[in-house]
Amino acid sequence: MTFAWAATRGPTRQHLLWVALALSLVLNLCFIAGAVWVHIHEPALMMSPEERFHRIGAELALDPQQRQTFERYSETFRVDMQRMRESVDPLMSAARTELAKPDADEATVTRLFDEAAQARRGFQRELIAKTLAFLAILSPEQRAKFVELFHQRLKPWGQRPQHP
């Protein structure tokens, strides 16, 4: 080993060490920034229908009469949604069972999906009438807020309003 070789080799190792430390620092900063971003922009937790209605009712600033009507509406909504699931789920299950067969009958699958869609539409029509009756007792501001809050869960993660 000569002095010239050692002199050229030393700074190279030291240079590589500094590059490795700088890279480590940058990666750690990126990790921390990502963790902070996820914490700030975390997705809204999935709420049960009861929790969603409770949240909506709390944000509407309802008077006592409106609150009572809202409670009846939310209970009716919950019961109707349960009835719809009990009506539609067996049809969807039967359609999936038929689809899984090696010799699935297209007419049967189509009929089952059509029946499920018709049942769902019937329940939706009933709920629309009940929702419009409830909305009629709200002020225009409350009505707009209700519609915004009710459909908020349908927005993708990045489009949801940020909570302070």
PDB file of C-alpha atoms in Angstrom:
ATOM      1  CA  MET A   1       0.000   0.000   0.000  1.00  0.00           C
ATOM      2  CA  THR A   2       1.482   3.275  -1.049  1.00  0.00           C
ATOM      3  CA  PHE A   3       0.931   6.726   0.373  1.00  0.00           C
ATOM      4  CA  ALA A   4      -0.625   7.956  -2.900  1.00  0.00           C
ATOM      5  CA  TRP A   5      -3.156   5.094  -2.897  1.00  0.00           C
ATOM      6  CA  ALA A   6      -4.090   5.725   0.740  1.00  0.00           C
ATOM      7  CA  ALA A   7      -4.401   9.467   0.129  1.00  0.00           C
ATOM      8  CA  THR A   8      -6.843   8.946  -2.742  1.00  0.00           C
ATOM      9  CA  ARG A   9      -8.762   6.161  -0.983  1.00  0.00           C
ATOM     10  CA  GLY A  10      -9.463   7.975   2.324  1.00  0.00           C
ATOM     11  CA  PRO A  11     -11.514  10.877   1.010  1.00  0.00           C
ATOM     12  CA  THR A  12     -13.570   8.493  -1.145  1.00  0.00           C
ATOM     13  CA  ARG A  13     -14.666   6.476   1.890  1.00  0.00           C
ATOM     14  CA  GLN A  14     -15.381   9.646   3.828  1.00  0.00           C
ATOM     15  CA  HIS A  15     -17.349  10.992   0.849  1.00  0.00           C
ATOM     16  CA  LEU A  16     -19.417   7.780   0.653  1.00  0.00           C
ATOM     17  CA  LEU A  17     -20.141   8.008   4.378  1.00  0.00           C
ATOM     18  CA  TRP A  18     -21.465  11.567   3.974  1.00  0.00           C
ATOM     19  CA  VAL A  19     -23.590  10.531   1.001  1.00  0.00           C
ATOM     20  CA  ALA A  20     -25.029   7.610   3.000  1.00  0.00           C
ATOM     21  CA  LEU A  21     -25.798   9.877   5.971  1.00  0.00           C
ATOM     22  CA  ALA A  22     -27.434  12.488   3.724  1.00  0.00           C
ATOM     23  CA  LEU A  23     -29.519   9.822   2.005  1.00  0.00           C
ATOM     24  CA  SER A  24     -30.563   8.405   5.377  1.00  0.00           C
ATOM     25  CA  LEU A  25     -31.556  11.875   6.553  1.00  0.00           C
ATOM     26  CA  VAL A  26     -33.629  12.522   3.418  1.00  0.00           C
ATOM     27  CA  LEU A  27     -35.403   9.155   3.696  1.00  0.00           C
ATOM     28  CA  ASN A  28     -36.178   9.730   7.383  1.00  0.00           C
ATOM     29  CA  LEU A  29     -37.564  13.187   6.621  1.00  0.00           C
ATOM     30  CA  CYS A  30     -39.742  11.731   3.851  1.00  0.00           C
ATOM     31  CA  PHE A  31     -41.031   9.053   6.220  1.00  0.00           C
ATOM     32  CA  ILE A  32     -41.863  11.615   8.902  1.00  0.00           C
ATOM     33  CA  ALA A  33     -43.525  13.932   6.371  1.00  0.00           C
ATOM     34  CA  GLY A  34     -45.613  11.001   5.081  1.00  0.00           C
ATOM     35  CA  ALA A  35     -46.668  10.024   8.592  1.00  0.00           C
ATOM     36  CA  VAL A  36     -47.689  13.614   9.351  1.00  0.00           C
ATOM     37  CA  TRP A  37     -49.607  13.873   6.062  1.00  0.00           C
ATOM     38  CA  VAL A  38     -51.529  10.655   6.737  1.00  0.00           C
ATOM     39  CA  HIS A  39     -52.337  11.841  10.253  1.00  0.00           C
ATOM     40  CA  ILE A  40     -53.650  15.174   8.994  1.00  0.00           C
ATOM     41  CA  HIS A  41     -55.523  13.714   6.011  1.00  0.00           C
ATOM     42  CA  GLU A  42     -56.688  10.456   7.547  1.00  0.00           C
ATOM     43  CA  PRO A  43     -59.856   9.014   6.042  1.00  0.00           C
ATOM     44  CA  ALA A  44     -63.085   9.371   7.940  1.00  0.00           C
ATOM     45  CA  LEU A  45     -63.807   6.238   9.892  1.00  0.00           C
ATOM     46  CA  MET A  46     -66.711   4.185   8.670  1.00  0.00           C
ATOM     47  CA  MET A  47     -69.736   5.026  10.740  1.00  0.00           C
ATOM     48  CA  SER A  48     -72.801   2.934  11.325  1.00  0.00           C
ATOM     49  CA  PRO A  49     -76.059   4.410  10.023  1.00  0.00           C
ATOM     50  CA  GLU A  50     -77.029   5.266  13.596  1.00  0.00           C
ATOM     51  CA  GLU A  51     -73.749   7.146  14.134  1.00  0.00           C
ATOM     52  CA  ARG A  52     -74.160   8.993  10.832  1.00  0.00           C
ATOM     53  CA  PHE A  53     -77.704  10.066  11.690  1.00  0.00           C
ATOM     54  CA  HIS A  54     -76.611  11.154  15.164  1.00  0.00           C
ATOM     55  CA  ARG A  55     -73.815  13.248  13.635  1.00  0.00           C
ATOM     56  CA  ILE A  56     -76.153  14.745  11.041  1.00  0.00           C
ATOM     57  CA  GLY A  57     -78.752  15.605  13.691  1.00  0.00           C
ATOM     58  CA  ALA A  58     -76.124  17.254  15.871  1.00  0.00           C
ATOM     59  CA  GLU A  59     -74.838  19.411  13.010  1.00  0.00           C
ATOM     60  CA  LEU A  60     -78.262  20.610  11.834  1.00  0.00           C
ATOM     61  CA  ALA A  61     -79.090  22.665  14.962  1.00  0.00           C
ATOM     62  CA  LEU A  62     -82.639  21.285  15.100  1.00  0.00           C
ATOM     63  CA  ASP A  63     -85.324  22.759  17.323  1.00  0.00           C
ATOM     64  CA  PRO A  64     -87.196  20.307  19.624  1.00  0.00           C
ATOM     65  CA  GLN A  65     -90.013  19.644  17.125  1.00  0.00           C
ATOM     66  CA  GLN A  66     -87.555  19.123  14.278  1.00  0.00           C
ATOM     67  CA  ARG A  67     -85.429  16.863  16.466  1.00  0.00           C
ATOM     68  CA  GLN A  68     -88.433  14.684  17.280  1.00  0.00           C
ATOM     69  CA  THR A  69     -89.347  14.429  13.584  1.00  0.00           C
ATOM     70  CA  PHE A  70     -85.712  13.703  12.738  1.00  0.00           C
ATOM     71  CA  GLU A  71     -85.592  10.868  15.293  1.00  0.00           C
ATOM     72  CA  ARG A  72     -88.719   9.291  13.770  1.00  0.00           C
ATOM     73  CA  TYR A  73     -87.305   9.743  10.259  1.00  0.00           C
ATOM     74  CA  SER A  74     -83.931   8.209  11.140  1.00  0.00           C
ATOM     75  CA  GLU A  75     -85.605   5.203  12.800  1.00  0.00           C
ATOM     76  CA  THR A  76     -87.904   4.721   9.798  1.00  0.00           C
ATOM     77  CA  PHE A  77     -84.904   5.017   7.471  1.00  0.00           C
ATOM     78  CA  ARG A  78     -82.989   2.382   9.456  1.00  0.00           C
ATOM     79  CA  VAL A  79     -85.951  -0.035   9.474  1.00  0.00           C
ATOM     80  CA  ASP A  80     -86.630   0.450   5.765  1.00  0.00           C
ATOM     81  CA  MET A  81     -82.971  -0.132   4.879  1.00  0.00           C
ATOM     82  CA  GLN A  82     -83.015  -3.344   6.919  1.00  0.00           C
ATOM     83  CA  ARG A  83     -86.204  -4.468   5.165  1.00  0.00           C
ATOM     84  CA  MET A  84     -84.606  -3.694   1.799  1.00  0.00           C
ATOM     85  CA  ARG A  85     -81.529  -5.778   2.646  1.00  0.00           C
ATOM     86  CA  GLU A  86     -83.741  -8.656   3.804  1.00  0.00           C
ATOM     87  CA  SER A  87     -85.664  -8.464   0.545  1.00  0.00           C
ATOM     88  CA  VAL A  88     -82.775  -7.950  -1.891  1.00  0.00           C
ATOM     89  CA  ASP A  89     -79.999 -10.067  -0.345  1.00  0.00           C
ATOM     90  CA  PRO A  90     -81.658 -13.461  -1.037  1.00  0.00           C
ATOM     91  CA  LEU A  91     -82.178 -12.487  -4.677  1.00  0.00           C
ATOM     92  CA  MET A  92     -78.558 -11.368  -5.049  1.00  0.00           C
ATOM     93  CA  SER A  93     -77.342 -14.507  -3.315  1.00  0.00           C
ATOM     94  CA  ALA A  94     -79.422 -16.702  -5.626  1.00  0.00           C
ATOM     95  CA  ALA A  95     -78.039 -14.828  -8.657  1.00  0.00           C
ATOM     96  CA  ARG A  96     -74.461 -15.328  -7.448  1.00  0.00           C
ATOM     97  CA  THR A  97     -75.145 -19.008  -6.799  1.00  0.00           C
ATOM     98  CA  GLU A  98     -76.501 -19.391 -10.321  1.00  0.00           C
ATOM     99  CA  LEU A  99     -73.497 -17.535 -11.750  1.00  0.00           C
ATOM    100  CA  ALA A 100     -71.137 -19.927  -9.962  1.00  0.00           C
ATOM    101  CA  LYS A 101     -72.636 -22.942 -11.712  1.00  0.00           C
ATOM    102  CA  PRO A 102     -70.690 -24.270 -14.721  1.00  0.00           C
ATOM    103  CA  ASP A 103     -73.900 -24.238 -16.788  1.00  0.00           C
ATOM    104  CA  ALA A 104     -75.357 -20.988 -15.427  1.00  0.00           C
ATOM    105  CA  ASP A 105     -78.700 -20.028 -16.954  1.00  0.00           C
ATOM    106  CA  GLU A 106     -78.449 -16.468 -18.283  1.00  0.00           C
ATOM    107  CA  ALA A 107     -82.216 -15.937 -18.140  1.00  0.00           C
ATOM    108  CA  THR A 108     -82.349 -16.945 -14.474  1.00  0.00           C
ATOM    109  CA  VAL A 109     -79.436 -14.691 -13.534  1.00  0.00           C
ATOM    110  CA  THR A 110     -80.932 -11.760 -15.443  1.00  0.00           C
ATOM    111  CA  ARG A 111     -84.359 -12.320 -13.868  1.00  0.00           C
ATOM    112  CA  LEU A 112     -82.890 -12.463 -10.342  1.00  0.00           C
ATOM    113  CA  PHE A 113     -80.858  -9.275 -10.851  1.00  0.00           C
ATOM    114  CA  ASP A 114     -83.920  -7.543 -12.325  1.00  0.00           C
ATOM    115  CA  GLU A 115     -86.067  -8.594  -9.355  1.00  0.00           C
ATOM    116  CA  ALA A 116     -83.424  -7.331  -6.928  1.00  0.00           C
ATOM    117  CA  ALA A 117     -83.200  -4.011  -8.792  1.00  0.00           C
ATOM    118  CA  GLN A 118     -87.002  -3.631  -8.808  1.00  0.00           C
ATOM    119  CA  ALA A 119     -87.212  -4.343  -5.085  1.00  0.00           C
ATOM    120  CA  ARG A 120     -84.447  -1.841  -4.390  1.00  0.00           C
ATOM    121  CA  ARG A 121     -86.126   0.821  -6.544  1.00  0.00           C
ATOM    122  CA  GLY A 122     -89.412   0.281  -4.689  1.00  0.00           C
ATOM    123  CA  PHE A 123     -87.747   0.839  -1.334  1.00  0.00           C
ATOM    124  CA  GLN A 124     -85.902   3.872  -2.691  1.00  0.00           C
ATOM    125  CA  ARG A 125     -89.175   5.420  -3.871  1.00  0.00           C
ATOM    126  CA  GLU A 126     -90.639   4.978  -0.385  1.00  0.00           C
ATOM    127  CA  LEU A 127     -87.556   6.509   1.201  1.00  0.00           C
ATOM    128  CA  ILE A 128     -87.622   9.469  -1.183  1.00  0.00           C
ATOM    129  CA  ALA A 129     -91.176  10.307  -0.128  1.00  0.00           C
ATOM    130  CA  LYS A 130     -90.259  10.020   3.565  1.00  0.00           C
ATOM    131  CA  THR A 131     -87.087  12.054   3.083  1.00  0.00           C
ATOM    132  CA  LEU A 132     -88.935  14.826   1.260  1.00  0.00           C
ATOM    133  CA  ALA A 133     -91.548  14.933   4.041  1.00  0.00           C
ATOM    134  CA  PHE A 134     -88.760  15.351   6.602  1.00  0.00           C
ATOM    135  CA  LEU A 135     -86.901  17.946   4.535  1.00  0.00           C
ATOM    136  CA  ALA A 136     -90.089  20.019   4.275  1.00  0.00           C
ATOM    137  CA  ILE A 137     -89.806  20.945   7.982  1.00  0.00           C
ATOM    138  CA  LEU A 138     -86.227  22.202   7.655  1.00  0.00           C
ATOM    139  CA  SER A 139     -85.025  25.667   6.774  1.00  0.00           C
ATOM    140  CA  PRO A 140     -83.295  26.016   3.387  1.00  0.00           C
ATOM    141  CA  GLU A 141     -79.896  26.144   5.146  1.00  0.00           C
ATOM    142  CA  GLN A 142     -80.664  23.021   7.206  1.00  0.00           C
ATOM    143  CA  ARG A 143     -81.937  21.233   4.125  1.00  0.00           C
ATOM    144  CA  ALA A 144     -78.766  21.994   2.160  1.00  0.00           C
ATOM    145  CA  LYS A 145     -76.620  20.941   5.139  1.00  0.00           C
ATOM    146  CA  PHE A 146     -78.594  17.673   5.529  1.00  0.00           C
ATOM    147  CA  VAL A 147     -78.102  16.763   1.854  1.00  0.00           C
ATOM    148  CA  GLU A 148     -74.392  17.624   2.055  1.00  0.00           C
ATOM    149  CA  LEU A 149     -73.835  15.568   5.224  1.00  0.00           C
ATOM    150  CA  PHE A 150     -75.971  12.640   4.089  1.00  0.00           C
ATOM    151  CA  HIS A 151     -74.034  12.198   0.849  1.00  0.00           C
ATOM    152  CA  GLN A 152     -70.616  13.052   2.256  1.00  0.00           C
ATOM    153  CA  ARG A 153     -69.632   9.395   2.706  1.00  0.00           C
ATOM    154  CA  LEU A 154     -69.922   8.845  -1.022  1.00  0.00           C
ATOM    155  CA  LYS A 155     -66.956  11.104  -1.807  1.00  0.00           C
ATOM    156  CA  PRO A 156     -63.535   9.528  -2.330  1.00  0.00           C
ATOM    157  CA  TRP A 157     -60.949   9.985   0.404  1.00  0.00           C
ATOM    158  CA  GLY A 158     -59.105  12.867  -1.228  1.00  0.00           C
ATOM    159  CA  GLN A 159     -62.316  14.839  -1.863  1.00  0.00           C
ATOM    160  CA  ARG A 160     -63.687  14.826   1.686  1.00  0.00           C
ATOM    161  CA  PRO A 161     -63.634  18.061   3.620  1.00  0.00           C
ATOM    162  CA  GLN A 162     -60.793  18.250   6.089  1.00  0.00           C
ATOM    163  CA  HIS A 163     -61.591  18.276   9.775  1.00  0.00           C
ATOM    164  CA  PRO A 164     -59.759  20.904  11.838  1.00  0.00           C
TER     165      PRO A 164
END
